[in-house]
CSV table of C-alpha atoms in Angstrom, one decimal:
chain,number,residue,atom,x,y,z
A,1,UNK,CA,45.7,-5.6,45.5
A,2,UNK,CA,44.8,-8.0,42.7
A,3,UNK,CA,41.0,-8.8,43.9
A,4,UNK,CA,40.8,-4.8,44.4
A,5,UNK,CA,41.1,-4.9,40.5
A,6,UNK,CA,39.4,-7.6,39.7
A,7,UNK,CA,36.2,-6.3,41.7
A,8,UNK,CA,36.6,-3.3,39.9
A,9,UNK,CA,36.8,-4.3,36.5
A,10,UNK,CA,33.7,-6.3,36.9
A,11,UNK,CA,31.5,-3.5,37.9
A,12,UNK,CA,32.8,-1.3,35.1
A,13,UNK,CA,30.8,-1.6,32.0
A,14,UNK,CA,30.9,0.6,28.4
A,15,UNK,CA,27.8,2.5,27.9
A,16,UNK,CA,26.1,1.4,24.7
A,17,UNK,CA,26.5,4.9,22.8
A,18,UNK,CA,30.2,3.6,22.5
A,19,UNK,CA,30.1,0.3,22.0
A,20,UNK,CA,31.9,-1.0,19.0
A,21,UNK,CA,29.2,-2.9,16.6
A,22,UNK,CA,30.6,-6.7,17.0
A,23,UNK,CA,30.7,-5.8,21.2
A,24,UNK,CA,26.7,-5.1,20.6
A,25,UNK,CA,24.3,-7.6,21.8
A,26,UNK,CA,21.7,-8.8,19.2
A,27,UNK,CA,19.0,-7.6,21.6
A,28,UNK,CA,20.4,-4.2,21.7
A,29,UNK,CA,21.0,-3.7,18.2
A,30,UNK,CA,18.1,-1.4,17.1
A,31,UNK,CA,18.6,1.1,20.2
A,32,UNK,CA,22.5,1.0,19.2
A,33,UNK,CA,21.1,1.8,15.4
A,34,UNK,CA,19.2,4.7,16.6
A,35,UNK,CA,21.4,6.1,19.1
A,36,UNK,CA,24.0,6.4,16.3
A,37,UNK,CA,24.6,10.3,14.9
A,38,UNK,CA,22.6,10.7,11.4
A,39,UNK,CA,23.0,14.3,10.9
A,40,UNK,CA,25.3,15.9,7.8
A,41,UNK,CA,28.5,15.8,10.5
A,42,UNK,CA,27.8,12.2,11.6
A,43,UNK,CA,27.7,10.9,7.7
A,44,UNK,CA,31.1,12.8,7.0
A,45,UNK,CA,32.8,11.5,9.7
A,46,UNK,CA,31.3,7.8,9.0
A,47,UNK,CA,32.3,8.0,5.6
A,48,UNK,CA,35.9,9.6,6.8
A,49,UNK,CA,36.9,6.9,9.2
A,50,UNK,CA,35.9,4.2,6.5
A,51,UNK,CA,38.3,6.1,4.3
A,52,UNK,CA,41.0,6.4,6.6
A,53,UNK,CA,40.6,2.7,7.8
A,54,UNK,CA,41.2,1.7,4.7
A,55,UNK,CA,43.9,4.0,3.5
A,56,UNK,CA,46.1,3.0,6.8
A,57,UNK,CA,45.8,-0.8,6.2
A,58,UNK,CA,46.0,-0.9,2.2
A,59,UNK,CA,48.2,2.2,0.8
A,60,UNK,CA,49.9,3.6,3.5
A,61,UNK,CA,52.0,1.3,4.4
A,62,UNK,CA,56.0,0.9,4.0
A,63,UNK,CA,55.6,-1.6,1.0
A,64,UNK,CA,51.8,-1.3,-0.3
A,65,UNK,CA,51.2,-3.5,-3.4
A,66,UNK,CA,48.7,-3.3,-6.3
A,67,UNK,CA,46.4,-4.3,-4.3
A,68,UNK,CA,45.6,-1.4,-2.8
A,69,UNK,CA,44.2,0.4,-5.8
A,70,UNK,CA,43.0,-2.6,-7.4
A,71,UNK,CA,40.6,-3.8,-4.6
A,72,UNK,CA,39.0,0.0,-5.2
A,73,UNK,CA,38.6,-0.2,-8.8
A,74,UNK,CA,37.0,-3.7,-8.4
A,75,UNK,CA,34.7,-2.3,-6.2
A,76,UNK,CA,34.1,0.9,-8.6
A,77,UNK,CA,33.6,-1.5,-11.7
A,78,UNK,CA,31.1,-3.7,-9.3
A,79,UNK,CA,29.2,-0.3,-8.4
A,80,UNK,CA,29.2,0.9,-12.2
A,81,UNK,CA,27.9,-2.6,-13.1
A,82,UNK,CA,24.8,-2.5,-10.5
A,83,UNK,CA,24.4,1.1,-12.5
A,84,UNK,CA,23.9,-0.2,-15.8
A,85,UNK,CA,22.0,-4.2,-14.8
A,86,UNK,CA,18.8,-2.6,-16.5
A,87,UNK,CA,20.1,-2.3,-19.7
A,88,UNK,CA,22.9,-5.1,-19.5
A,89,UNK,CA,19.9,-7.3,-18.8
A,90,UNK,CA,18.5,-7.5,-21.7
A,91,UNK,CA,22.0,-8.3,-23.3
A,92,UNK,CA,22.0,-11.8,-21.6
A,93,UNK,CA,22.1,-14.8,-24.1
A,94,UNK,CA,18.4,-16.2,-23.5
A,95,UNK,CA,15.3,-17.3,-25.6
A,96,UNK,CA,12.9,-14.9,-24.0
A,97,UNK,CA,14.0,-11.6,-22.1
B,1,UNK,CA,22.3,-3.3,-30.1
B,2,UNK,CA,21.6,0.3,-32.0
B,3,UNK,CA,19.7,1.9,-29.0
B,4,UNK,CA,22.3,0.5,-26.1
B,5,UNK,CA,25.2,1.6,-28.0
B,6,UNK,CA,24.9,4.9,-26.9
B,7,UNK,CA,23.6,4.3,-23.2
B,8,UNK,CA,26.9,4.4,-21.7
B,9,UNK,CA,27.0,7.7,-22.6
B,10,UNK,CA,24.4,9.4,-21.2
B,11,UNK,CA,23.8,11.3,-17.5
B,12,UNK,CA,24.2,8.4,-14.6
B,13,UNK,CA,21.6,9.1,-12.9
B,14,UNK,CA,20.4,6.4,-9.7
B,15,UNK,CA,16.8,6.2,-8.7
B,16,UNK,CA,17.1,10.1,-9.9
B,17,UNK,CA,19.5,11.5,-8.1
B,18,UNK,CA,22.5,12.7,-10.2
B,19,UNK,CA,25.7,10.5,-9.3
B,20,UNK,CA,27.5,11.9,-12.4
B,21,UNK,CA,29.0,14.5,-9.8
B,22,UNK,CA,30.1,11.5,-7.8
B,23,UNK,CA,31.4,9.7,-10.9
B,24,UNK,CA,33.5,13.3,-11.8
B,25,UNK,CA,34.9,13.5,-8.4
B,26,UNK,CA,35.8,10.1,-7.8
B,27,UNK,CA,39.3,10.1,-9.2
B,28,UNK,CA,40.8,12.6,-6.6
B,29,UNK,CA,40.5,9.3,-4.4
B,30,UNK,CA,43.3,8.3,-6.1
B,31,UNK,CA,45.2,11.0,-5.5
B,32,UNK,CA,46.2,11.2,-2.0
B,33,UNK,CA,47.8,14.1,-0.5
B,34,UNK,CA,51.6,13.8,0.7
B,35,UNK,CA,51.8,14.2,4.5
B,36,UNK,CA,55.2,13.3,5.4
B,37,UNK,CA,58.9,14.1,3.6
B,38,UNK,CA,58.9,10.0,2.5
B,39,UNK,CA,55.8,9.2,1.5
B,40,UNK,CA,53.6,5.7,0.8
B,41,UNK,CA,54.9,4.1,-2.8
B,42,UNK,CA,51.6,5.6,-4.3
B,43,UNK,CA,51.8,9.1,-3.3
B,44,UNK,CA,55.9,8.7,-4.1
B,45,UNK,CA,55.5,7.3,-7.6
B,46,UNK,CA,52.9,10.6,-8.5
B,47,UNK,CA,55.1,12.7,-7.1
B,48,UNK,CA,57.8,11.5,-9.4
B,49,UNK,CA,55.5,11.4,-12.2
B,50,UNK,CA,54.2,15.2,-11.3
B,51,UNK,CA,57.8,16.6,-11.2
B,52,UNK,CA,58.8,15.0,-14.5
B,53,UNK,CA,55.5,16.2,-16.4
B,54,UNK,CA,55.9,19.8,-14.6
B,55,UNK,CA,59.5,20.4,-15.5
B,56,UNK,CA,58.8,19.0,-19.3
B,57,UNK,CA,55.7,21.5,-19.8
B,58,UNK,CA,56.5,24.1,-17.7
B,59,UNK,CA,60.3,24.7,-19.1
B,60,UNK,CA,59.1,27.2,-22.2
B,61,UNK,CA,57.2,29.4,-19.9
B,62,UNK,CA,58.4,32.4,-18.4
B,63,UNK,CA,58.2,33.8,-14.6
B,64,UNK,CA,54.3,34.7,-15.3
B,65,UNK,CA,53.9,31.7,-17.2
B,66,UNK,CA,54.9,29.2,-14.8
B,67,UNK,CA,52.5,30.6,-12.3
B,68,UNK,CA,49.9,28.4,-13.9
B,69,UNK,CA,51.7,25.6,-13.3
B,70,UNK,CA,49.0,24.3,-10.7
B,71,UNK,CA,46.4,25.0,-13.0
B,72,UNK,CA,48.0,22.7,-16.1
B,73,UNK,CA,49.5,20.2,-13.6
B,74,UNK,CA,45.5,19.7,-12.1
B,75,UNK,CA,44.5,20.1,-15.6
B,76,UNK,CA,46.4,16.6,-17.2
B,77,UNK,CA,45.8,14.5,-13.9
B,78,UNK,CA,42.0,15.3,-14.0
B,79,UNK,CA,41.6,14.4,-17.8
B,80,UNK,CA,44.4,11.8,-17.6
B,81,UNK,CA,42.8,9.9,-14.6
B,82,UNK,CA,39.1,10.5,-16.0
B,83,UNK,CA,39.8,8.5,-19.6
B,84,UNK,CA,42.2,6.2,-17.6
B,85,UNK,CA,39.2,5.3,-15.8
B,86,UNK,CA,37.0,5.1,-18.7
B,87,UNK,CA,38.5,2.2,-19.7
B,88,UNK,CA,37.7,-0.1,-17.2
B,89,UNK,CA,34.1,-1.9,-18.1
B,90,UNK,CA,30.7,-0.5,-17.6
B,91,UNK,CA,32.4,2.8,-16.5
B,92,UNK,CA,31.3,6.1,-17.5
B,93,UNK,CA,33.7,8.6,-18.5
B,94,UNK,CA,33.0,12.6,-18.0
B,95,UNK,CA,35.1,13.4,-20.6
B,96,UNK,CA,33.0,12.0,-23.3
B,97,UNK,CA,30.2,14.8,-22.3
B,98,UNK,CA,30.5,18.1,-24.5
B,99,UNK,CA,29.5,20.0,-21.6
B,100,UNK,CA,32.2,19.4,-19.4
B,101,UNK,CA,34.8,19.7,-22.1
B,102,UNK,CA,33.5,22.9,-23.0
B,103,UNK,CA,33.4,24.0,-19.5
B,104,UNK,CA,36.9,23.1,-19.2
B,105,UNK,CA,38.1,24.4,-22.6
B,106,UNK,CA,36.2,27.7,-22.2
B,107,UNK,CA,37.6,29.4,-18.9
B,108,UNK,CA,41.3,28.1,-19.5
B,109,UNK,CA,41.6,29.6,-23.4
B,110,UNK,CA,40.2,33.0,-22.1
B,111,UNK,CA,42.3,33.5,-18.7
B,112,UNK,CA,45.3,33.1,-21.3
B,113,UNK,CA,43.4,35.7,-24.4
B,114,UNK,CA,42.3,38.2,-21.5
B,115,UNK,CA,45.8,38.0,-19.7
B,116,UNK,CA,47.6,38.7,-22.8
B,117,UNK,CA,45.5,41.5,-23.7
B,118,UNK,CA,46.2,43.0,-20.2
B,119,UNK,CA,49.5,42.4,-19.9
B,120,UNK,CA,51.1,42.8,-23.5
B,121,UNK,CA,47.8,44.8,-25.6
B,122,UNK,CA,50.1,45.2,-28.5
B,123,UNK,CA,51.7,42.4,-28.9
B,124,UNK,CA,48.0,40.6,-28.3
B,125,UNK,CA,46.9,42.7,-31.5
B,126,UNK,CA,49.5,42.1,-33.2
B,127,UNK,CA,49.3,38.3,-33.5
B,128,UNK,CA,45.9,38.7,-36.0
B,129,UNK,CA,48.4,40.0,-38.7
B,130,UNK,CA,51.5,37.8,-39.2
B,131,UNK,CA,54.7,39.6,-40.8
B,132,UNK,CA,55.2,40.5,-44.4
B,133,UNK,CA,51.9,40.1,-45.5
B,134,UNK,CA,50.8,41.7,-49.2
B,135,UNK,CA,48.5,45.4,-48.4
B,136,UNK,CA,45.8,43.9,-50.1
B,137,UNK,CA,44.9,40.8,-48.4
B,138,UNK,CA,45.4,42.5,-45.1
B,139,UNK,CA,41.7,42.5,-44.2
B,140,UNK,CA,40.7,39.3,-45.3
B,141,UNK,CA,43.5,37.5,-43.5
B,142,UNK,CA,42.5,39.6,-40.1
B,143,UNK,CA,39.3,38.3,-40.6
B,144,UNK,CA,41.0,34.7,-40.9
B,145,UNK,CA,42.5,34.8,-37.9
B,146,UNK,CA,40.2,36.4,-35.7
B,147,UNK,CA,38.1,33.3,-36.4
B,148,UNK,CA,41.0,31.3,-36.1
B,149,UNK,CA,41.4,32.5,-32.5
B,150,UNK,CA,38.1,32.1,-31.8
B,151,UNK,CA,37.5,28.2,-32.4
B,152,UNK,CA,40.3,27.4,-30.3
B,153,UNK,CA,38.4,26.9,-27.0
B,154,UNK,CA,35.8,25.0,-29.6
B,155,UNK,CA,38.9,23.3,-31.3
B,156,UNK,CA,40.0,22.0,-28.1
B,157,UNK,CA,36.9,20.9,-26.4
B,158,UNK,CA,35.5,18.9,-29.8
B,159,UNK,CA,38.9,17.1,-30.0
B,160,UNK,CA,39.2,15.8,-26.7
B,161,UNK,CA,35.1,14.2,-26.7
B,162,UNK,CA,35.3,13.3,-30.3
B,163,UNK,CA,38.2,11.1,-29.5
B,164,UNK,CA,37.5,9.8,-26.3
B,165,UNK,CA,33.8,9.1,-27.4
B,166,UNK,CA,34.7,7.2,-31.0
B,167,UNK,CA,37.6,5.5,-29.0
B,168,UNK,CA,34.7,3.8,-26.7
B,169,UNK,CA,32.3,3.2,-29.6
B,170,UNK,CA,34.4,1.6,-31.1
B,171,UNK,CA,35.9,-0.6,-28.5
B,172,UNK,CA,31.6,-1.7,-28.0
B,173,UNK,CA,31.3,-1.9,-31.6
B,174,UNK,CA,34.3,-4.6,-32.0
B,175,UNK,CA,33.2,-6.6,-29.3
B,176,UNK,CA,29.9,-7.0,-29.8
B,177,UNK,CA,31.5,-7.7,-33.1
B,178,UNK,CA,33.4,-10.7,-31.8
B,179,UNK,CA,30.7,-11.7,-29.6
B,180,UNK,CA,28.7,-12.0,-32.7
B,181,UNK,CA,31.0,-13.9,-34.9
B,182,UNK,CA,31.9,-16.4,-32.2
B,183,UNK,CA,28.9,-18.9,-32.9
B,184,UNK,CA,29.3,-17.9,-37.2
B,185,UNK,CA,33.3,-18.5,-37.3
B,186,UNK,CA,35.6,-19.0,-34.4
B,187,UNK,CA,38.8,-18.4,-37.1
B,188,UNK,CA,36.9,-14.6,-37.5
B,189,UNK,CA,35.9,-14.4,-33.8
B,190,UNK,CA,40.1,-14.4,-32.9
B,191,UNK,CA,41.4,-12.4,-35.8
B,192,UNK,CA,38.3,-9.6,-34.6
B,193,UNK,CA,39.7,-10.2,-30.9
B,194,UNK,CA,43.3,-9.5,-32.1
B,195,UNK,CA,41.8,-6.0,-33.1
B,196,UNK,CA,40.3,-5.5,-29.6
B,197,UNK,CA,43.4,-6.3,-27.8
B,198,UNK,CA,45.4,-3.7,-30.1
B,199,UNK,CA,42.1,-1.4,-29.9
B,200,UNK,CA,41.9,-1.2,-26.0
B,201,UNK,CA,46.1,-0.7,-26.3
B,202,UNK,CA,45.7,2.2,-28.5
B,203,UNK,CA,42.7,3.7,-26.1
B,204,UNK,CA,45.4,3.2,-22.9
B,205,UNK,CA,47.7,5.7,-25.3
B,206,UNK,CA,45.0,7.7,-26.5
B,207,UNK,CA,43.6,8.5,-22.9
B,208,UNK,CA,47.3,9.6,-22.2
B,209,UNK,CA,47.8,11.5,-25.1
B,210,UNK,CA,44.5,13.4,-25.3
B,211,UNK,CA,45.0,14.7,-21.8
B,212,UNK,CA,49.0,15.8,-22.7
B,213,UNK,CA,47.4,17.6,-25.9
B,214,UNK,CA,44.2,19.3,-24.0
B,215,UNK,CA,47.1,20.7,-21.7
B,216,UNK,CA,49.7,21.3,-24.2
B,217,UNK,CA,47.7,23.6,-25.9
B,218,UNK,CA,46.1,25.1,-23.4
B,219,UNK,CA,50.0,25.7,-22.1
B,220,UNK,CA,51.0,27.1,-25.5
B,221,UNK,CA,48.4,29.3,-25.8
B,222,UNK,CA,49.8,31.3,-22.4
B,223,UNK,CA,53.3,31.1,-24.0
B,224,UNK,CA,51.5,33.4,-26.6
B,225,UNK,CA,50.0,35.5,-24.4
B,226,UNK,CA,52.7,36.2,-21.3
């Protein structure tokens, strides 16, 4: 019974549409990139897992901290900060700009 | 220092494509929606924070009035969490743009004009003459308040950019200020950076208080008019 599963589970393998990235070989990276869904609905539901991902392990959760909220508004002061370097640039305490 | 002292006000725009409609909607991430009856501590302390606002603004209103309540409650958590927002560095606030203010101000005074003047025409009319006023100065003081009633949507618009927009000039005027001074006189330098520490504690208040008066207003105009 146990060699019956172990036979099995060697011949069973996970197509590479739905392999997760880090199970991804390096050699099969760029067909794994192109297989992935690009249209409007694809982006939306990217960007909807990555919200949810983070919601579930940060903020909703029986005790969630500050850091929940915090981590986001670090990242939305880093992102408003590579939206202004042009200008800021030129603020930098130098001899020649 | 005079050109980039406005740059933090203008349109965000990356490699030309307008983010400033990303920038707008970017608080309602921080307002997540309550899906069960005990919530997360985030979505439990805005509930909390929600009920006490409502039941403060919401108490002088009749029946029809307190159907707006979604509208005002939106209304101070928008503008609320926009200048809150503001304040943390390199941010841009959508508040400090006329436009939006305007297109905010706008709608919101003439729902409550246009309700009260379908609802109650008479008594709508009736508040462009207050009682016991002398026959002759009758026309003149219709006049007066006709305009009266007309810059209120202008009234509250200016207020809330005006004050949202010299509260950040000034917080980049004082600390370019104390950056200045800090190679002149360091005794200078900490008595400027006393200022910018009560400054940025007034601007906390003033972000709170401009969004209660935007919607107290707004909420008192519709007692007028229901």
């Amino acid at each position: 019974m146990a060699s019956v599963v172990c036979v099995f589970r060697s011949s069973f393998s996970v197509p590479l549409k739905e392999k997760k990235l880090l199970d991804v070989k390096l050699g099969e990276l760029p067909s794994w990139i192109l297989m992935r869904d690009f249209t409007p609905k694809g982006i939306a539901g990217a960007f909807q897992r990555g919200y949810y991902r983070y919601y579930n392990k940060y903020v909703n959760v029986k005790k969630g901290g500050v850091a929940g909220i915090s981590m986001v508004l670090a990242a939305y002061v880093v992102f408003n900060y590579f939206r202004c370097y042009k200008e800021l640039k030129h603020e930098r305490l130098r001899k020649y700009h | 220092m005079n050109e980039n002292l406005f740059s933090s006000f203008i349109t965000p725009t990356m490699m030309g494509l307008p983010i400033v409609i990303i920038i707008t909607m970017f608080p309602s991430i921080m307002f997540p929606s309550p899906t069960r009856l005990i919530n997360n501590r985030l979505i439990s302390i805005q509930q909390w924070l929600v009920q006490l606002t409502s039941k403060q603004m919401l108490s002088i209103h009749n029946q029809k009035g307190q159907t707006w309540a979604l509208m005002l409650m939106s209304l101070i958590l928008f503008i609320g969490s926009t200048n809150l927002l503001g304040l943390l560095p390199h941010s841009f606030t959508p508040t400090t743009q006329l436009s939006l203010n305007l297109g905010m101000a706008i709608p919101l005074w003439a729902g409550t004009v246009i309700t009260g003047f379908r609802h109650k025409t008479k008594a709508s009319l009736a508040h462009f003459l207050p009682q016991g006023t002398p026959l002759p100065l009758i026309p003149m003081l219709i006049i007066i308040e006709t305009i009266s009633l007309f810059i209120q949507p202008m009234a509250l618009a200016v207020r809330l950019t005006a004050n949202i927009t010299a509260g950040h000039l000034l917080i980049h005027l004082i600390g370019g200020a104390t950056l200045a001074l800090m190679n002149i006189s360091t005794v200078t330098a900490m008595v400027t950076f006393t200022i910018l520490v009560l400054l940025t504690i007034l601007e906390f208040a003033v972000a709170l208080i401009q969004a209660y008066v935007f919607t107290l207003l707004v909420s008192l105009y519709l007692h007028d008019n229901t």
